[in-house]
Amino acid sequence: MNHSTAPARPDHASPEGAGSGAPHITFDQVKENPRARIYVRRADEALAQIGYTEHGERHVGLVSRIAFNVLKRLGYPERDSELAAIAGWLHDIGNAVNRESHAQTGATMAMQILHELGMGDNEICTVIGAIGNHHENDGDPVSPVAAALIMADKSDVHRTRVRNPDQIKFDIHDRVNYAVVKSFLNVDESQKQITLELTIDNEISEVMEYFEIFMTRMQASRKAAHYLGAKFGVTVNGFRLTS
Ligand SMILES: [Fe+2]
Ligand SMILES: [Fe+2]
């Protein structure tokens, strides 16, 4: 495959609806679905119990918006962008079951919700394939929607995610998240360059700590960007750390 250009969209990723008889399930329908709402909230509550950073509606809402924008700005069809937003909203619901393998568990839970809403099976497979592959340790960009979800999820690092009110008890994840006062995933469609722009308070966390934690996430983002035919980079306080 030539990685300098976006891979051809496989036929099975074609938008459904037209001709398939399956209704066009919107992002708002998924977001307002009572079962989805409960799963998102309970997943976040479960993570709070084991000391994880915020994974609730703020996180999944932001991931939805970023995933939507990545595909839209790179010129993918509007429906692909909407499927990425839907995957973003549901991507962490598996944490309601267990943090371990939450991507795969969440995919099967999302399948049930989307099926009940009436989404067609091809679109369901696109969404759950993205959800099941969003985790950096065992996921791969298997579609444009999956690639966008990976990039969006890995770019949400921010001090508002830290729940621990006591800075003295911060672990390295808390410190790194708390140190980030601004994060923005910049998609430059003309240069095919996606850049995670971070503003870090160096008094709270060293840049090296950031990399200690986020190296695997950055590698996942780079792989996802390549899948979309783009380069990936990171800037910290205006300095570009990667090519
Ligand atoms: Fe996750
Ligand atoms: Fe997430």
CSV table of C-alpha atoms and ligand atoms in Angstrom, one decimal:
chain,number,residue,atom,x,y,z
A,1,MET,CA,0.0,0.0,0.0
A,2,ASN,CA,1.2,3.5,-0.8
A,3,HIS,CA,1.1,5.3,2.5
A,4,SER,CA,1.5,8.7,0.9
A,5,THR,CA,-2.1,8.7,-0.1
A,6,ALA,CA,-5.2,7.8,1.7
A,7,PRO,CA,-6.2,4.2,1.2
A,8,ALA,CA,-9.1,3.5,-1.0
A,9,ARG,CA,-12.3,3.1,0.9
A,10,PRO,CA,-13.3,-0.6,1.0
A,11,ASP,CA,-16.7,-1.3,-0.4
A,12,HIS,CA,-18.0,-2.5,2.9
A,13,ALA,CA,-17.4,1.0,4.3
A,14,SER,CA,-19.8,2.6,1.9
A,15,PRO,CA,-22.6,4.5,3.5
A,16,GLU,CA,-25.7,2.6,3.9
A,17,GLY,CA,-29.2,3.9,3.8
A,18,ALA,CA,-29.5,4.6,0.1
A,19,GLY,CA,-30.9,1.5,-1.3
A,20,SER,CA,-30.2,-0.7,1.8
A,21,GLY,CA,-33.4,0.1,3.6
A,22,ALA,CA,-31.5,0.7,6.8
A,23,PRO,CA,-32.5,4.0,8.5
A,24,HIS,CA,-29.9,6.7,8.8
A,25,ILE,CA,-29.2,6.7,12.5
A,26,THR,CA,-27.8,10.1,13.6
A,27,PHE,CA,-25.2,11.0,16.2
A,28,ASP,CA,-27.9,12.8,18.2
A,29,GLN,CA,-30.1,9.7,18.3
A,30,VAL,CA,-27.2,7.7,19.7
A,31,LYS,CA,-26.3,10.5,22.2
A,32,GLU,CA,-29.9,10.8,23.4
A,33,ASN,CA,-30.5,7.0,23.7
A,34,PRO,CA,-31.3,6.3,27.3
A,35,ARG,CA,-29.4,3.1,27.4
A,36,ALA,CA,-26.3,4.7,25.8
A,37,ARG,CA,-26.5,7.5,28.4
A,38,ILE,CA,-26.6,5.0,31.3
A,39,TYR,CA,-23.7,3.0,29.9
A,40,VAL,CA,-21.5,6.1,29.4
A,41,ARG,CA,-22.2,7.3,32.9
A,42,ARG,CA,-21.7,3.9,34.6
A,43,ALA,CA,-18.5,3.3,32.7
A,44,ASP,CA,-17.1,6.6,34.0
A,45,GLU,CA,-18.3,5.8,37.5
A,46,ALA,CA,-16.6,2.4,37.4
A,47,LEU,CA,-13.3,4.1,36.4
A,48,ALA,CA,-13.6,6.6,39.2
A,49,GLN,CA,-13.7,3.7,41.6
A,50,ILE,CA,-10.3,2.5,40.4
A,51,GLY,CA,-8.7,5.9,40.3
A,52,TYR,CA,-8.8,6.6,36.6
A,53,THR,CA,-9.1,10.0,35.0
A,54,GLU,CA,-12.4,11.3,33.7
A,55,HIS,CA,-14.0,9.2,30.9
A,56,GLY,CA,-17.5,10.6,31.0
A,57,GLU,CA,-19.6,12.8,28.7
A,58,ARG,CA,-17.0,15.4,28.5
A,59,HIS,CA,-14.4,12.9,27.3
A,60,VAL,CA,-16.6,11.0,24.8
A,61,GLY,CA,-18.2,14.2,23.6
A,62,LEU,CA,-14.8,15.7,22.8
A,63,VAL,CA,-13.6,12.5,21.2
A,64,SER,CA,-16.7,12.5,19.0
A,65,ARG,CA,-16.2,16.1,17.8
A,66,ILE,CA,-12.5,15.5,17.1
A,67,ALA,CA,-13.1,12.2,15.3
A,68,PHE,CA,-15.8,13.9,13.2
A,69,ASN,CA,-13.5,16.8,12.3
A,70,VAL,CA,-10.5,14.7,11.4
A,71,LEU,CA,-12.4,12.8,8.7
A,72,LYS,CA,-14.4,15.9,7.5
A,73,ARG,CA,-11.2,18.0,7.1
A,74,LEU,CA,-9.4,15.2,5.3
A,75,GLY,CA,-12.3,15.1,2.8
A,76,TYR,CA,-14.0,11.8,3.8
A,77,PRO,CA,-17.8,11.5,3.2
A,78,GLU,CA,-20.0,13.2,5.7
A,79,ARG,CA,-21.5,9.9,6.8
A,80,ASP,CA,-18.0,8.5,7.6
A,81,SER,CA,-17.5,11.5,9.8
A,82,GLU,CA,-20.9,10.9,11.6
A,83,LEU,CA,-20.0,7.2,12.1
A,84,ALA,CA,-16.7,8.4,13.7
A,85,ALA,CA,-18.7,10.7,16.0
A,86,ILE,CA,-21.0,7.8,16.9
A,87,ALA,CA,-18.0,5.5,17.6
A,88,GLY,CA,-16.5,8.3,19.7
A,89,TRP,CA,-19.6,8.6,21.9
A,90,LEU,CA,-19.8,4.9,22.6
A,91,HIS,CA,-16.1,4.0,22.6
A,92,ASP,CA,-15.5,3.7,26.3
A,93,ILE,CA,-18.8,2.0,27.5
A,94,GLY,CA,-17.0,-1.3,27.9
A,95,ASN,CA,-15.4,0.2,31.1
A,96,ALA,CA,-18.8,-0.4,32.7
A,97,VAL,CA,-17.8,-4.1,32.5
A,98,ASN,CA,-14.1,-4.0,33.1
A,99,ARG,CA,-11.1,-1.8,32.2
A,100,GLU,CA,-9.4,-4.8,30.8
A,101,SER,CA,-10.5,-5.4,27.2
A,102,HIS,CA,-12.9,-2.5,27.5
A,103,ALA,CA,-12.6,-1.8,23.8
A,104,GLN,CA,-13.8,-5.2,22.7
A,105,THR,CA,-16.4,-5.5,25.4
A,106,GLY,CA,-17.7,-2.0,24.5
A,107,ALA,CA,-17.9,-2.9,20.8
A,108,THR,CA,-20.3,-5.7,21.5
A,109,MET,CA,-22.4,-3.5,23.8
A,110,ALA,CA,-22.5,-0.8,21.2
A,111,MET,CA,-23.6,-3.4,18.6
A,112,GLN,CA,-26.7,-4.1,20.7
A,113,ILE,CA,-27.6,-0.4,21.1
A,114,LEU,CA,-27.1,0.4,17.4
A,115,HIS,CA,-29.0,-2.7,16.3
A,116,GLU,CA,-31.9,-1.7,18.6
A,117,LEU,CA,-31.9,1.8,17.0
A,118,GLY,CA,-32.1,0.1,13.6
A,119,MET,CA,-28.7,0.8,12.2
A,120,GLY,CA,-27.7,-1.5,9.3
A,121,ASP,CA,-25.2,-4.2,9.8
A,122,ASN,CA,-22.5,-2.8,7.6
A,123,GLU,CA,-22.5,0.5,9.4
A,124,ILE,CA,-22.6,-1.3,12.7
A,125,CYS,CA,-19.5,-3.2,11.7
A,126,THR,CA,-17.7,0.0,10.9
A,127,VAL,CA,-18.6,1.5,14.2
A,128,ILE,CA,-17.8,-1.5,16.4
A,129,GLY,CA,-14.6,-2.3,14.5
A,130,ALA,CA,-13.5,1.2,15.4
A,131,ILE,CA,-14.5,0.9,19.0
A,132,GLY,CA,-12.9,-2.6,19.3
A,133,ASN,CA,-9.6,-1.1,18.0
A,134,HIS,CA,-9.4,2.2,19.8
A,135,HIS,CA,-7.0,1.0,22.5
A,136,GLU,CA,-3.3,1.6,21.9
A,137,ASN,CA,-2.1,-1.8,23.1
A,138,ASP,CA,-4.3,-4.1,21.0
A,139,GLY,CA,-5.9,-1.9,18.4
A,140,ASP,CA,-5.2,-1.0,14.8
A,141,PRO,CA,-6.6,1.5,12.3
A,142,VAL,CA,-8.8,-1.0,10.4
A,143,SER,CA,-10.8,1.7,8.7
A,144,PRO,CA,-10.9,5.5,8.4
A,145,VAL,CA,-13.5,5.6,11.2
A,146,ALA,CA,-11.2,3.6,13.4
A,147,ALA,CA,-8.2,5.7,12.6
A,148,ALA,CA,-10.1,8.9,13.4
A,149,LEU,CA,-11.3,7.5,16.7
A,150,ILE,CA,-7.7,6.4,17.7
A,151,MET,CA,-6.4,9.9,17.0
A,152,ALA,CA,-9.2,11.7,18.8
A,153,ASP,CA,-9.1,9.5,21.9
A,154,LYS,CA,-5.3,9.8,22.3
A,155,SER,CA,-5.4,13.6,21.9
A,156,ASP,CA,-7.6,14.1,24.9
A,157,VAL,CA,-5.1,14.9,27.6
A,158,HIS,CA,-6.1,17.8,29.8
A,159,ARG,CA,-6.1,18.9,33.5
A,160,THR,CA,-9.9,18.8,33.6
A,161,ARG,CA,-9.6,15.0,33.4
A,162,VAL,CA,-7.9,14.7,36.8
A,163,ARG,CA,-10.3,13.8,39.5
A,164,ASN,CA,-7.9,13.6,42.4
A,165,PRO,CA,-8.2,16.9,44.2
A,166,ASP,CA,-4.9,16.4,46.1
A,167,GLN,CA,-1.9,17.3,44.1
A,168,ILE,CA,0.4,15.6,46.6
A,169,LYS,CA,-1.3,12.3,45.8
A,170,PHE,CA,-1.0,12.8,42.1
A,171,ASP,CA,0.4,9.7,40.2
A,172,ILE,CA,2.3,10.2,37.0
A,173,HIS,CA,-1.0,10.1,34.9
A,174,ASP,CA,-2.6,12.7,37.1
A,175,ARG,CA,0.6,14.9,36.9
A,176,VAL,CA,0.8,14.6,33.1
A,177,ASN,CA,-2.8,15.3,32.5
A,178,TYR,CA,-2.9,18.1,35.0
A,179,ALA,CA,0.2,19.7,33.5
A,180,VAL,CA,-1.6,20.1,30.1
A,181,VAL,CA,-3.4,23.4,30.2
A,182,LYS,CA,-4.3,23.3,26.5
A,183,SER,CA,-4.5,20.5,23.9
A,184,PHE,CA,-5.6,20.8,20.3
A,185,LEU,CA,-5.5,18.4,17.4
A,186,ASN,CA,-4.7,20.5,14.4
A,187,VAL,CA,-5.6,19.0,11.0
A,188,ASP,CA,-3.8,20.7,8.1
A,189,GLU,CA,-5.6,19.2,5.1
A,190,SER,CA,-3.5,21.0,2.6
A,191,GLN,CA,-0.2,19.6,4.0
A,192,LYS,CA,-1.8,16.3,5.1
A,193,GLN,CA,-0.3,17.0,8.5
A,194,ILE,CA,-2.0,16.2,11.9
A,195,THR,CA,-0.4,17.9,14.9
A,196,LEU,CA,-1.2,17.5,18.5
A,197,GLU,CA,-0.5,20.9,20.0
A,198,LEU,CA,0.1,20.8,23.7
A,199,THR,CA,0.6,23.6,26.2
A,200,ILE,CA,2.3,22.2,29.3
A,201,ASP,CA,2.9,23.7,32.6
A,202,ASN,CA,6.5,22.6,33.2
A,203,GLU,CA,6.3,23.2,36.9
A,204,ILE,CA,3.9,20.3,37.3
A,205,SER,CA,5.3,17.7,34.9
A,206,GLU,CA,8.4,17.4,32.9
A,207,VAL,CA,8.1,16.9,29.2
A,208,MET,CA,9.9,13.6,29.7
A,209,GLU,CA,7.2,12.4,31.9
A,210,TYR,CA,4.7,13.1,29.2
A,211,PHE,CA,6.6,10.9,26.8
A,212,GLU,CA,7.1,8.2,29.4
A,213,ILE,CA,3.4,7.7,29.5
A,214,PHE,CA,2.3,8.7,26.1
A,215,MET,CA,4.9,7.1,23.8
A,216,THR,CA,2.6,4.2,23.0
A,217,ARG,CA,-0.3,6.5,22.4
A,218,MET,CA,1.8,8.7,20.1
A,219,GLN,CA,2.9,5.7,18.1
A,220,ALA,CA,-0.8,4.6,17.8
A,221,SER,CA,-1.7,8.2,16.6
A,222,ARG,CA,1.1,8.1,14.1
A,223,LYS,CA,0.0,4.8,12.7
A,224,ALA,CA,-3.6,6.1,12.5
A,225,ALA,CA,-2.5,9.3,10.7
A,226,HIS,CA,-0.5,7.2,8.2
A,227,TYR,CA,-3.6,5.1,7.5
A,228,LEU,CA,-5.4,8.4,6.6
A,229,GLY,CA,-2.5,9.4,4.4
A,230,ALA,CA,-1.3,12.1,6.8
A,231,LYS,CA,1.8,12.7,8.9
A,232,PHE,CA,1.6,13.0,12.6
A,233,GLY,CA,3.5,15.4,14.9
A,234,VAL,CA,3.5,16.8,18.4
A,235,THR,CA,4.3,20.3,19.5
A,236,VAL,CA,4.9,21.2,23.2
A,237,ASN,CA,4.7,24.9,24.1
A,238,GLY,CA,5.3,25.7,20.4
A,239,PHE,CA,8.3,23.5,19.9
A,240,ARG,CA,7.9,20.6,17.4
A,241,LEU,CA,9.1,17.4,19.0
A,242,THR,CA,8.4,15.1,16.1
A,243,SER,CA,8.8,15.4,12.4
B,1,FE,FE,-10.8,3.6,26.0
B,2,FE,FE,-11.4,7.1,25.6
